[in-house]
Short mmCIF file of C-alpha atoms in Angstrom, two decimals:
data_model
loop_
_atom_site.label_atom_id
_atom_site.label_comp_id
_atom_site.label_asym_id
_atom_site.label_seq_id
_atom_site.Cartn_x
_atom_site.Cartn_y
_atom_site.Cartn_z
CA MET A 1 16.77 21.29 -14.43
CA GLU A 2 17.39 17.82 -12.19
CA VAL A 3 20.49 16.87 -10.92
CA ASN A 4 21.80 13.17 -11.05
CA ASN A 5 22.43 12.70 -7.49
CA LYS A 6 21.25 9.93 -6.26
CA TYR A 7 18.55 9.77 -3.38
CA ILE A 8 17.16 7.57 -0.64
CA ARG A 9 14.46 4.90 -1.34
CA PHE A 10 11.63 6.76 0.14
CA ASP A 11 10.92 3.35 1.81
CA TRP A 12 13.86 3.30 3.92
CA ALA A 13 13.98 6.68 4.95
CA VAL A 14 10.73 6.33 6.64
CA LYS A 15 12.21 3.30 8.29
CA ARG A 16 15.28 4.69 9.65
CA MET A 17 15.39 8.50 9.09
CA LEU A 18 11.83 10.38 9.11
CA ARG A 19 11.12 9.28 12.83
CA ASP A 20 14.46 11.35 13.69
CA LYS A 21 12.68 15.17 14.42
CA ALA A 22 15.28 16.76 12.63
CA ASN A 23 13.80 14.81 9.73
CA PHE A 24 10.20 15.70 10.31
CA ALA A 25 10.02 18.41 7.56
CA VAL A 26 10.39 15.75 4.91
CA LEU A 27 6.98 13.94 5.94
CA GLU A 28 5.25 17.07 6.50
CA GLY A 29 5.81 18.02 3.18
CA LEU A 30 3.71 14.95 1.48
CA ILE A 31 1.06 15.32 3.91
CA THR A 32 0.64 18.71 3.14
CA VAL A 33 0.62 18.49 -0.31
CA LEU A 34 -1.25 15.80 0.45
CA LEU A 35 -4.38 17.53 2.50
CA GLY A 36 -3.78 20.84 0.94
CA GLU A 37 -2.94 22.52 4.35
CA LYS A 38 -0.14 22.94 5.56
CA ILE A 39 0.75 19.83 8.52
CA THR A 40 3.06 20.01 11.68
CA ILE A 41 4.21 16.77 13.15
CA SER A 42 3.90 16.71 16.50
CA GLU A 43 5.39 13.15 17.82
CA ILE A 44 5.94 10.12 15.85
CA LEU A 45 4.13 7.33 17.91
CA GLU A 46 5.10 3.43 18.68
CA SER A 47 2.51 0.73 18.77
CA GLU A 48 2.29 -3.02 18.03
CA GLY A 49 1.15 -1.82 14.46
CA ASN A 50 4.44 -0.20 13.49
CA GLN A 51 7.37 -2.08 15.16
CA GLU A 52 10.10 -3.15 13.30
CA SER A 53 9.91 -7.31 12.91
CA ALA A 54 11.74 -9.91 10.85
CA SER A 55 8.45 -9.84 8.93
CA ASP A 56 8.63 -6.46 8.04
CA LYS A 57 12.00 -7.08 6.11
CA PHE A 58 10.51 -6.32 2.07
CA ASN A 59 7.77 -5.40 2.65
CA ARG A 60 5.93 -3.12 4.96
CA VAL A 61 7.34 0.27 6.61
CA ASP A 62 4.72 2.63 8.64
CA ILE A 63 5.05 5.61 10.67
CA LYS A 64 2.17 6.61 13.07
CA ALA A 65 2.26 10.58 14.25
CA ILE A 66 0.30 12.77 15.58
CA ASN A 67 -0.24 16.13 14.39
CA SER A 68 -0.50 19.58 15.91
CA LYS A 69 -4.36 19.30 15.93
CA GLY A 70 -4.05 16.28 17.71
CA GLU A 71 -4.93 13.98 14.64
CA ILE A 72 -3.64 10.49 13.48
CA ILE A 73 -1.44 10.21 10.32
CA ILE A 74 -0.28 6.38 9.58
CA VAL A 75 1.44 6.54 6.67
CA GLU A 76 2.63 2.96 5.02
CA VAL A 77 4.95 1.63 2.43
CA GLN A 78 3.44 -1.49 0.18
CA LEU A 79 6.10 -3.05 -2.11
CA THR A 80 4.54 -6.44 -2.75
CA ARG A 81 1.05 -7.43 -3.65
CA GLN A 82 -1.32 -8.28 -1.15
CA LEU A 83 -4.89 -9.30 -1.53
CA TYR A 84 -6.58 -7.94 1.15
CA TYR A 85 -5.13 -4.85 1.18
CA LEU A 86 -8.33 -2.71 1.82
CA GLN A 87 -9.11 -5.01 4.89
CA ARG A 88 -5.81 -4.52 6.44
CA MET A 89 -6.07 -0.47 5.75
CA LEU A 90 -9.46 -0.65 7.80
CA TYR A 91 -7.91 -2.99 10.57
CA GLY A 92 -4.75 -0.68 10.85
CA VAL A 93 -6.90 2.72 11.39
CA SER A 94 -9.21 1.01 13.64
CA LYS A 95 -6.27 -0.25 15.43
CA ALA A 96 -4.84 3.29 15.67
CA ILE A 97 -8.19 4.26 17.35
CA THR A 98 -8.81 1.86 19.88
CA GLU A 99 -5.20 2.24 20.43
CA HIS A 100 -5.69 6.07 21.54
CA ILE A 101 -9.09 5.63 23.73
CA GLN A 102 -8.94 4.38 27.01
CA ILE A 103 -12.03 2.32 28.57
CA GLY A 104 -14.28 4.71 30.38
CA ASP A 105 -13.12 7.77 27.74
CA LYS A 106 -16.65 10.18 26.67
CA TYR A 107 -16.33 9.43 22.63
CA ASP A 108 -14.72 12.99 22.16
CA ASN A 109 -11.62 11.65 22.34
CA VAL A 110 -11.60 9.94 19.52
CA LYS A 111 -9.49 11.02 17.18
CA LYS A 112 -9.57 11.72 13.14
CA VAL A 113 -6.89 8.95 11.55
CA TYR A 114 -5.99 10.09 7.84
CA SER A 115 -4.42 6.84 6.60
CA ILE A 116 -1.43 7.45 3.40
CA ASN A 117 -0.88 4.48 1.61
CA ILE A 118 1.76 4.23 -0.80
CA LEU A 119 2.27 1.19 -3.15
CA TYR A 120 4.56 -0.21 -5.96
CA PHE A 121 1.50 -2.99 -6.70
CA ASP A 122 -1.32 -3.24 -8.85
CA LEU A 123 -4.15 -2.99 -6.05
CA GLY A 124 -6.98 -3.07 -9.01
CA GLN A 125 -8.47 -1.85 -11.71
CA GLY A 126 -8.28 2.68 -11.82
CA LYS A 127 -6.25 4.82 -14.25
CA ASP A 128 -5.35 7.47 -11.23
CA TYR A 129 -2.31 7.58 -9.44
CA LEU A 130 -4.08 8.85 -6.41
CA TYR A 131 -7.14 8.13 -5.17
CA HIS A 132 -8.97 9.84 -1.57
CA GLY A 133 -12.19 8.09 0.38
CA ARG A 134 -13.61 9.60 3.14
CA THR A 135 -17.51 9.46 4.94
CA VAL A 136 -19.70 11.36 3.95
CA PHE A 137 -23.54 10.76 5.08
CA THR A 138 -25.87 11.72 2.09
CA GLY A 139 -30.15 11.66 2.09
CA VAL A 140 -31.41 8.96 -0.09
CA HIS A 141 -34.49 11.27 -1.16
CA THR A 142 -33.17 14.93 -0.61
CA GLY A 143 -29.32 14.21 -1.48
CA ASP A 144 -28.35 16.78 1.28
CA GLN A 145 -25.33 15.38 3.26
CA LEU A 146 -25.93 15.56 7.16
CA LYS A 147 -24.57 17.37 9.40
CA VAL A 148 -25.00 16.27 13.51
CA ASN A 149 -24.64 18.37 16.36
CA THR A 150 -21.42 18.45 18.73
CA LYS A 151 -19.98 19.82 21.41
CA GLU A 152 -16.93 22.40 21.06
CA ARG A 153 -15.45 24.64 23.59
CA ASN A 154 -18.75 24.55 25.34
CA GLU A 155 -20.77 25.41 22.87
CA ILE A 156 -22.96 23.37 20.23
CA MET A 157 -22.00 23.47 16.71
CA LEU A 158 -23.05 21.15 13.54
CA CYS A 159 -20.28 18.59 12.56
CA ALA A 160 -19.76 17.30 9.06
CA PRO A 161 -19.09 13.49 9.89
CA GLU A 162 -16.00 13.70 7.56
CA SER A 163 -14.54 15.68 10.03
CA VAL A 164 -14.62 12.92 12.30
CA PHE A 165 -14.56 10.11 10.23
CA PRO A 166 -11.14 8.65 8.96
CA GLU A 167 -9.99 9.72 5.56
CA TYR A 168 -7.77 7.52 2.77
CA TYR A 169 -5.47 8.15 0.47
CA ILE A 170 -3.86 5.62 -1.83
CA ILE A 171 -0.94 6.24 -3.90
CA ARG A 172 -0.72 4.26 -6.45
CA VAL A 173 3.38 5.03 -7.87
CA ASN A 174 3.35 2.24 -10.38
CA GLU A 175 0.92 4.58 -12.17
CA PHE A 176 2.26 7.94 -12.23
CA ASN A 177 3.41 9.01 -15.74
CA ASP A 178 7.02 10.36 -14.77
CA VAL A 179 5.75 14.18 -16.27
CA ALA A 180 6.34 15.96 -12.65
CA LYS A 181 4.29 19.55 -12.97
CA THR A 182 2.72 19.83 -9.95
CA PRO A 183 3.83 19.31 -6.08
CA LEU A 184 2.23 16.22 -5.80
CA GLU A 185 3.75 15.03 -9.28
CA GLU A 186 7.09 15.91 -8.05
CA TRP A 187 6.33 13.67 -4.64
CA LEU A 188 5.10 11.33 -7.02
CA ASP A 189 8.18 11.63 -9.51
CA TYR A 190 10.66 11.43 -6.04
CA LEU A 191 8.58 7.97 -5.10
CA LYS A 192 8.74 6.41 -8.46
CA ASN A 193 12.03 7.31 -9.77
CA ASN A 194 14.50 8.86 -6.70
CA ARG A 195 14.45 11.90 -8.37
CA ILE A 196 13.95 15.31 -7.08
CA LYS A 197 14.71 18.51 -9.21
CA ASP A 198 17.59 21.00 -8.22
CA ASN A 199 15.02 24.18 -7.87
CA THR A 200 12.06 22.53 -6.48
CA THR A 201 9.97 24.59 -4.31
CA THR A 202 7.52 21.58 -2.97
CA PRO A 203 6.98 21.32 0.44
CA GLY A 204 9.66 18.35 2.41
CA LEU A 205 11.34 17.94 -1.19
CA ARG A 206 13.88 20.85 -0.41
CA GLU A 207 14.64 18.86 2.80
CA ALA A 208 14.89 15.55 1.53
CA ARG A 209 17.51 17.24 -1.19
CA GLU A 210 19.54 18.07 1.91
CA ARG A 211 19.07 15.42 4.01
CA LEU A 212 18.37 12.16 2.24
CA LEU A 213 21.28 11.99 -0.19
CA TYR A 214 23.32 8.25 -0.89
CA MET A 215 26.68 9.91 -0.76
CA THR A 216 25.87 11.68 2.66
CA MET A 217 25.65 8.55 4.34
CA ASP A 218 28.04 7.12 6.58
CA ASP A 219 29.71 3.84 5.57
CA LYS A 220 27.57 1.12 7.67
CA ASP A 221 24.06 2.50 6.62
CA ARG A 222 25.21 2.94 3.13
CA ARG A 223 25.94 -1.20 3.26
CA ALA A 224 22.64 -1.46 4.89
CA TYR A 225 21.13 0.40 2.01
CA ASP A 226 22.36 -1.18 -0.60
CA SER A 227 21.71 -4.37 1.40
CA HIS A 228 18.23 -3.33 1.51
CA MET A 229 18.40 -2.35 -2.09
CA ASP A 230 19.74 -6.19 -3.37
CA ASP A 231 17.11 -8.02 -1.11
CA ILE A 232 14.35 -6.39 -3.04
CA MET A 233 15.28 -7.08 -6.43
CA VAL A 234 15.79 -10.66 -5.15
CA GLN A 235 12.02 -10.69 -3.37
CA ASN A 236 10.59 -8.85 -6.59
CA ASP A 237 12.70 -11.06 -8.83
CA VAL A 238 11.58 -14.29 -7.11
CA LEU A 239 7.94 -13.66 -6.79
CA ASP A 240 7.60 -12.42 -10.20
CA THR A 241 9.67 -15.78 -11.79
CA ALA A 242 6.83 -17.95 -9.57
CA LYS A 243 4.30 -16.04 -10.26
CA MET A 244 5.22 -16.41 -14.75
CA GLU A 245 6.01 -19.99 -13.94
CA GLY A 246 2.90 -21.04 -12.02
CA ILE A 247 -0.06 -18.82 -14.50
CA GLU A 248 1.78 -20.78 -17.38
CA GLU A 249 1.08 -24.00 -16.34
CA GLY A 250 -2.16 -23.36 -15.08
CA ARG A 251 -3.09 -21.66 -18.37
CA ALA A 252 -1.22 -24.89 -20.35
CA GLU A 253 -3.67 -27.79 -17.73
CA GLY A 254 -6.73 -24.99 -17.88
CA ARG A 255 -6.63 -25.10 -22.17
CA ALA A 256 -7.05 -28.65 -22.18
CA GLU A 257 -8.77 -29.86 -19.64
CA GLY A 258 -11.48 -27.21 -20.64
CA ARG A 259 -11.11 -28.25 -24.36
CA ALA A 260 -11.89 -31.97 -23.29
CA GLU A 261 -14.93 -31.21 -21.12
CA GLY A 262 -16.11 -28.43 -23.35
CA ARG A 263 -16.72 -31.10 -26.56
CA ALA A 264 -17.54 -34.19 -24.20
CA GLU A 265 -20.62 -31.60 -22.74
CA GLY A 266 -21.23 -30.36 -26.36
CA ARG A 267 -21.34 -33.60 -28.00
CA ALA A 268 -24.03 -34.73 -25.01
CA GLU A 269 -26.83 -31.86 -25.46
CA GLY A 270 -26.26 -31.78 -29.26
CA ARG A 271 -24.89 -30.29 -31.84
CA ALA A 272 -25.82 -26.73 -32.00
CA GLU A 273 -26.87 -26.30 -27.95
CA GLY A 274 -23.78 -28.61 -26.95
CA ARG A 275 -20.94 -26.35 -28.83
CA ALA A 276 -22.53 -23.26 -27.46
CA GLU A 277 -22.74 -24.25 -23.84
CA GLY A 278 -19.98 -27.01 -23.90
CA ARG A 279 -17.67 -24.29 -25.16
CA ALA A 280 -18.87 -21.98 -22.46
CA GLU A 281 -18.91 -24.24 -19.58
CA GLY A 282 -15.90 -25.69 -21.24
CA ARG A 283 -14.16 -22.04 -21.13
CA ALA A 284 -15.08 -21.14 -18.12
CA GLU A 285 -14.35 -24.94 -15.67
CA GLY A 286 -10.94 -24.35 -17.65
CA ARG A 287 -10.54 -21.08 -16.27
CA ALA A 288 -11.20 -22.06 -12.89
CA GLU A 289 -9.03 -25.05 -12.49
CA GLY A 290 -6.72 -23.27 -14.91
CA ILE A 291 -6.96 -20.65 -11.87
CA ALA A 292 -6.92 -23.60 -8.91
CA GLU A 293 -3.67 -25.21 -10.80
CA ALA A 294 -1.73 -21.70 -11.35
CA GLN A 295 -2.45 -20.71 -7.40
CA LYS A 296 -1.56 -23.84 -6.19
CA SER A 297 1.96 -24.08 -8.55
CA PHE A 298 2.65 -20.70 -7.45
CA VAL A 299 2.66 -21.61 -3.76
CA LYS A 300 4.36 -24.85 -4.70
CA ASN A 301 7.59 -22.66 -6.17
CA LEU A 302 7.54 -20.02 -3.36
CA HIS A 303 7.99 -23.21 -1.18
CA THR A 304 10.67 -24.70 -3.33
CA MET A 305 12.76 -20.98 -3.72
CA GLY A 306 12.70 -21.62 -0.08
CA LEU A 307 10.25 -18.73 0.97
CA PRO A 308 8.59 -19.33 4.52
CA VAL A 309 4.87 -19.88 5.34
CA ALA A 310 4.71 -16.23 6.32
CA ASP A 311 6.26 -14.75 2.99
CA ILE A 312 4.26 -16.76 0.84
CA GLN A 313 1.05 -16.02 3.28
CA ARG A 314 1.37 -12.06 2.00
CA ALA A 315 2.11 -12.96 -1.16
CA THR A 316 -0.76 -14.98 -2.05
CA GLY A 317 -3.38 -14.24 0.22
CA LEU A 318 -3.93 -17.60 1.46
CA SER A 319 -4.49 -18.81 4.94
CA GLU A 320 -1.56 -20.97 6.19
CA GLN A 321 -3.79 -23.95 6.25
CA ASP A 322 -5.00 -23.49 2.82
CA ILE A 323 -1.00 -22.84 1.99
CA GLU A 324 -0.34 -26.19 3.86
CA ASP A 325 -3.10 -28.26 2.14
CA LEU A 326 -1.76 -26.74 -1.64
CA LEU A 327 2.01 -28.18 -0.80
CA HIS A 328 0.97 -31.77 0.41
CA GLU A 329 -1.75 -32.00 -2.72
#
């Protein structure tokens, strides 16, 4: 059974509410369900990587926390597509590690990092809604997993690399099929649909039912939240419209040019061989040029709609120079 209460979106809660110690239990619940062990957050950390800024308005919210074991946990919510997101994940983890070790410190001060990424866009191929990655060293010839010597509590012990190297979780929210049968699926149902069962026993969601109700917000926060939701809708609409227009224009131009070039090359090479090679090359060149034209149209459409270069960078993954070149073609 579900109630019809309106719950605050998780991305807003992460940005505005879950940094408060009184609300740690909500985030602890999600991490506990993911990692399969009880997680207690000791404190929320601040750094360059998770400060609020104007450029983070639409597509980035982060929490950086330390758990009771001294490990670092990064939680990031990404609302819009980013082409180099894997590189961004790696950079974020690397930055977290280096921020918490001082020059001259021994390497045993390096902290294990868990990177939890909640994505509301299509990252690529893959049918699952949850992916987990960690580092193991496997024998090329023997197939066994390496364990190395390390010192703990003044004793030499064997340590598995995965207990030291970062672990990554990618939650692809849009791939969830809306059937919540397990604690993790209940969390996905909340992340995607803002639904929480009234009889839930899932860690974190019990607290979320009490603390993340829309109706319990004061007027100021409610207005800010409504404005945030409007911004997301406008942002998504602008990006979707520009992308569709750019793709259609690129497809049309690519098909026309590809057919023309394919015929010309086919005649030059000969009927039988020319038809086969001309079509293949024409299609390939047409697709390549079509993609290039689609990208150029996409960038120009975003610029025409008033988006600054920084937002166009995040939407396309292009450099500032590439964007300027396309705008002046």
